[in-house]
Short mmCIF file of C-alpha atoms in Angstrom, two decimals:
data_model
loop_
_atom_site.label_atom_id
_atom_site.label_comp_id
_atom_site.label_asym_id
_atom_site.label_seq_id
_atom_site.Cartn_x
_atom_site.Cartn_y
_atom_site.Cartn_z
CA UNK A 1 21.73 6.65 -13.09
CA UNK A 2 18.42 5.51 -14.49
CA UNK A 3 15.05 6.38 -13.13
CA UNK A 4 12.18 4.20 -14.26
CA UNK A 5 8.66 4.53 -13.06
CA UNK A 6 5.40 3.18 -14.40
CA UNK A 7 3.53 6.10 -15.87
CA UNK A 8 -0.06 6.40 -17.02
CA UNK A 9 -0.49 8.05 -20.38
CA UNK A 10 -1.16 11.75 -20.10
CA UNK A 11 -1.66 14.91 -22.12
CA UNK A 12 1.95 16.02 -21.63
CA UNK A 13 3.81 17.34 -24.68
CA UNK A 14 5.26 14.30 -26.43
CA UNK A 15 7.09 13.36 -29.59
CA UNK A 16 8.64 10.17 -30.93
CA UNK A 17 12.27 9.94 -29.81
CA UNK A 18 12.93 6.54 -31.42
CA UNK A 19 10.61 4.36 -33.47
CA UNK A 20 11.06 0.58 -33.69
CA UNK A 21 9.27 -2.25 -35.46
CA UNK A 22 6.13 -3.89 -34.05
CA UNK A 23 4.71 -0.61 -32.67
CA UNK A 24 7.48 -0.26 -30.11
CA UNK A 25 8.81 3.24 -29.55
CA UNK A 26 10.42 5.65 -27.15
CA UNK A 27 8.49 8.86 -26.66
CA UNK A 28 10.06 12.08 -25.45
CA UNK A 29 7.60 13.50 -22.95
CA UNK A 30 7.81 16.93 -21.36
CA UNK A 31 5.41 17.36 -18.46
CA UNK A 32 3.84 20.84 -18.25
CA UNK A 33 5.45 21.59 -14.87
CA UNK A 34 9.05 21.07 -16.06
CA UNK A 35 11.32 21.75 -19.01
CA UNK A 36 13.24 18.50 -18.54
CA UNK A 37 12.11 15.80 -20.95
CA UNK A 38 11.51 12.23 -19.91
CA UNK A 39 11.60 9.18 -22.16
CA UNK A 40 8.72 6.73 -22.11
CA UNK A 41 9.00 3.19 -23.42
CA UNK A 42 5.81 2.34 -25.27
CA UNK A 43 4.88 -1.12 -26.61
CA UNK A 44 1.59 -2.95 -27.17
CA UNK A 45 0.33 -4.71 -24.04
CA UNK A 46 3.22 -3.39 -21.96
CA UNK A 47 3.20 -1.08 -18.96
CA UNK A 48 4.56 2.35 -19.85
CA UNK A 49 7.90 2.97 -18.16
CA UNK A 50 9.47 6.43 -18.07
CA UNK A 51 13.19 7.14 -17.85
CA UNK A 52 15.09 10.36 -17.21
CA UNK A 53 17.92 9.24 -19.50
CA UNK A 54 17.25 8.40 -23.18
CA UNK A 55 20.16 5.95 -23.16
CA UNK A 56 18.43 3.87 -20.46
CA UNK A 57 15.14 4.02 -22.39
CA UNK A 58 16.80 2.65 -25.52
CA UNK A 59 18.64 0.01 -23.47
CA UNK A 60 15.28 -1.06 -22.01
CA UNK A 61 13.94 -1.36 -25.59
CA UNK A 62 16.96 -3.48 -26.51
CA UNK A 63 16.28 -5.79 -23.55
CA UNK A 64 12.65 -5.96 -24.66
CA UNK A 65 13.67 -7.11 -28.16
CA UNK A 66 16.43 -9.39 -26.86
CA UNK A 67 13.82 -11.29 -24.81
CA UNK A 68 11.25 -11.30 -27.61
CA UNK A 69 9.09 -9.09 -25.36
CA UNK A 70 8.21 -9.32 -21.70
CA UNK A 71 5.60 -7.95 -19.33
CA UNK A 72 6.36 -5.61 -16.43
CA UNK A 73 2.89 -5.95 -14.90
CA UNK A 74 3.33 -7.43 -11.45
CA UNK A 75 7.11 -7.12 -11.53
CA UNK A 76 7.07 -5.17 -8.26
CA UNK A 77 5.35 -8.14 -6.66
CA UNK A 78 7.26 -10.92 -8.39
CA UNK A 79 10.67 -9.38 -9.13
CA UNK A 80 12.37 -9.59 -12.51
CA UNK A 81 10.23 -10.77 -15.45
CA UNK A 82 10.91 -14.48 -16.10
CA UNK A 83 11.68 -13.80 -19.77
CA UNK A 84 14.56 -11.55 -18.73
CA UNK A 85 16.02 -14.12 -16.36
CA UNK A 86 15.73 -16.87 -18.97
CA UNK A 87 17.48 -14.74 -21.58
CA UNK A 88 20.81 -14.98 -19.75
CA UNK A 89 23.32 -13.13 -17.63
CA UNK A 90 24.02 -10.33 -20.10
CA UNK A 91 20.34 -9.55 -20.63
CA UNK A 92 19.68 -9.55 -16.90
CA UNK A 93 22.65 -7.22 -16.35
CA UNK A 94 21.30 -4.82 -18.98
CA UNK A 95 17.83 -4.97 -17.41
CA UNK A 96 19.30 -4.19 -13.98
CA UNK A 97 21.01 -1.13 -15.44
CA UNK A 98 17.63 0.29 -16.44
CA UNK A 99 16.29 0.09 -12.88
CA UNK A 100 16.32 3.08 -10.51
CA UNK A 101 19.30 3.31 -8.21
CA UNK A 102 21.62 1.13 -10.28
CA UNK A 103 24.62 1.91 -12.39
CA UNK A 104 27.38 -0.09 -14.03
CA UNK A 105 29.33 -0.26 -10.75
CA UNK A 106 26.33 -1.65 -8.86
CA UNK A 107 25.70 -4.30 -11.51
CA UNK A 108 29.41 -5.19 -11.65
CA UNK A 109 29.44 -5.61 -7.88
CA UNK A 110 26.28 -7.72 -8.00
CA UNK A 111 27.87 -10.09 -10.53
CA UNK A 112 31.38 -9.98 -9.09
CA UNK A 113 32.64 -8.66 -12.42
CA UNK A 114 34.39 -5.51 -13.57
CA UNK A 115 32.53 -2.54 -15.08
CA UNK A 116 34.13 -3.18 -18.51
CA UNK A 117 32.71 -6.74 -18.43
CA UNK A 118 29.23 -5.34 -17.73
CA UNK A 119 29.68 -2.88 -20.60
CA UNK A 120 30.50 -5.85 -22.86
CA UNK A 121 27.32 -7.57 -21.66
CA UNK A 122 25.34 -4.46 -22.59
CA UNK A 123 27.03 -4.27 -25.99
CA UNK A 124 26.06 -7.90 -26.65
CA UNK A 125 22.42 -7.22 -25.77
CA UNK A 126 22.32 -4.13 -27.97
CA UNK A 127 23.89 -6.07 -30.87
CA UNK A 128 21.43 -8.96 -30.58
CA UNK A 129 18.48 -6.58 -30.33
CA UNK A 130 19.64 -4.78 -33.49
CA UNK A 131 19.97 -8.10 -35.31
CA UNK A 132 16.51 -9.19 -34.16
CA UNK A 133 14.95 -5.94 -35.39
CA UNK A 134 16.83 -6.15 -38.71
CA UNK A 135 15.75 -9.77 -39.28
CA UNK A 136 12.14 -8.94 -38.41
CA UNK A 137 12.16 -5.98 -40.79
CA UNK A 138 13.60 -8.19 -43.56
CA UNK A 139 10.70 -10.59 -43.01
CA UNK A 140 8.23 -7.75 -43.37
CA UNK A 141 7.31 -7.39 -39.71
CA UNK A 142 6.88 -3.68 -39.29
#
């Protein structure tokens, strides 16, 4: 299950878990009061979001690239970012998976689909995000 919470930047021990193009990265952060690392999504002009599971952090990054970027600011007040909704069913399903309290069974139930179908949605998002990053890198966008 994912756990995402907006987090202010702090002086916790941190290292780069995964580095992407366009100054997007996942940081592994270990707060001083625990030995369990957390994974913070970090992108320019984007609210920092921290996940307990690195897989959910990288999925969130894939959704970010699949939508060509989106803003979380105000999402609690307005719901899902419009860019995510406009990107399509598979992207929205992947986004839902990164939210606290959801898992593949919850998303499958929400859509009236089977868990394997949701996993295929996620695989499609991850594939598109990889292609987007590869194309951007080929064009010199680092």
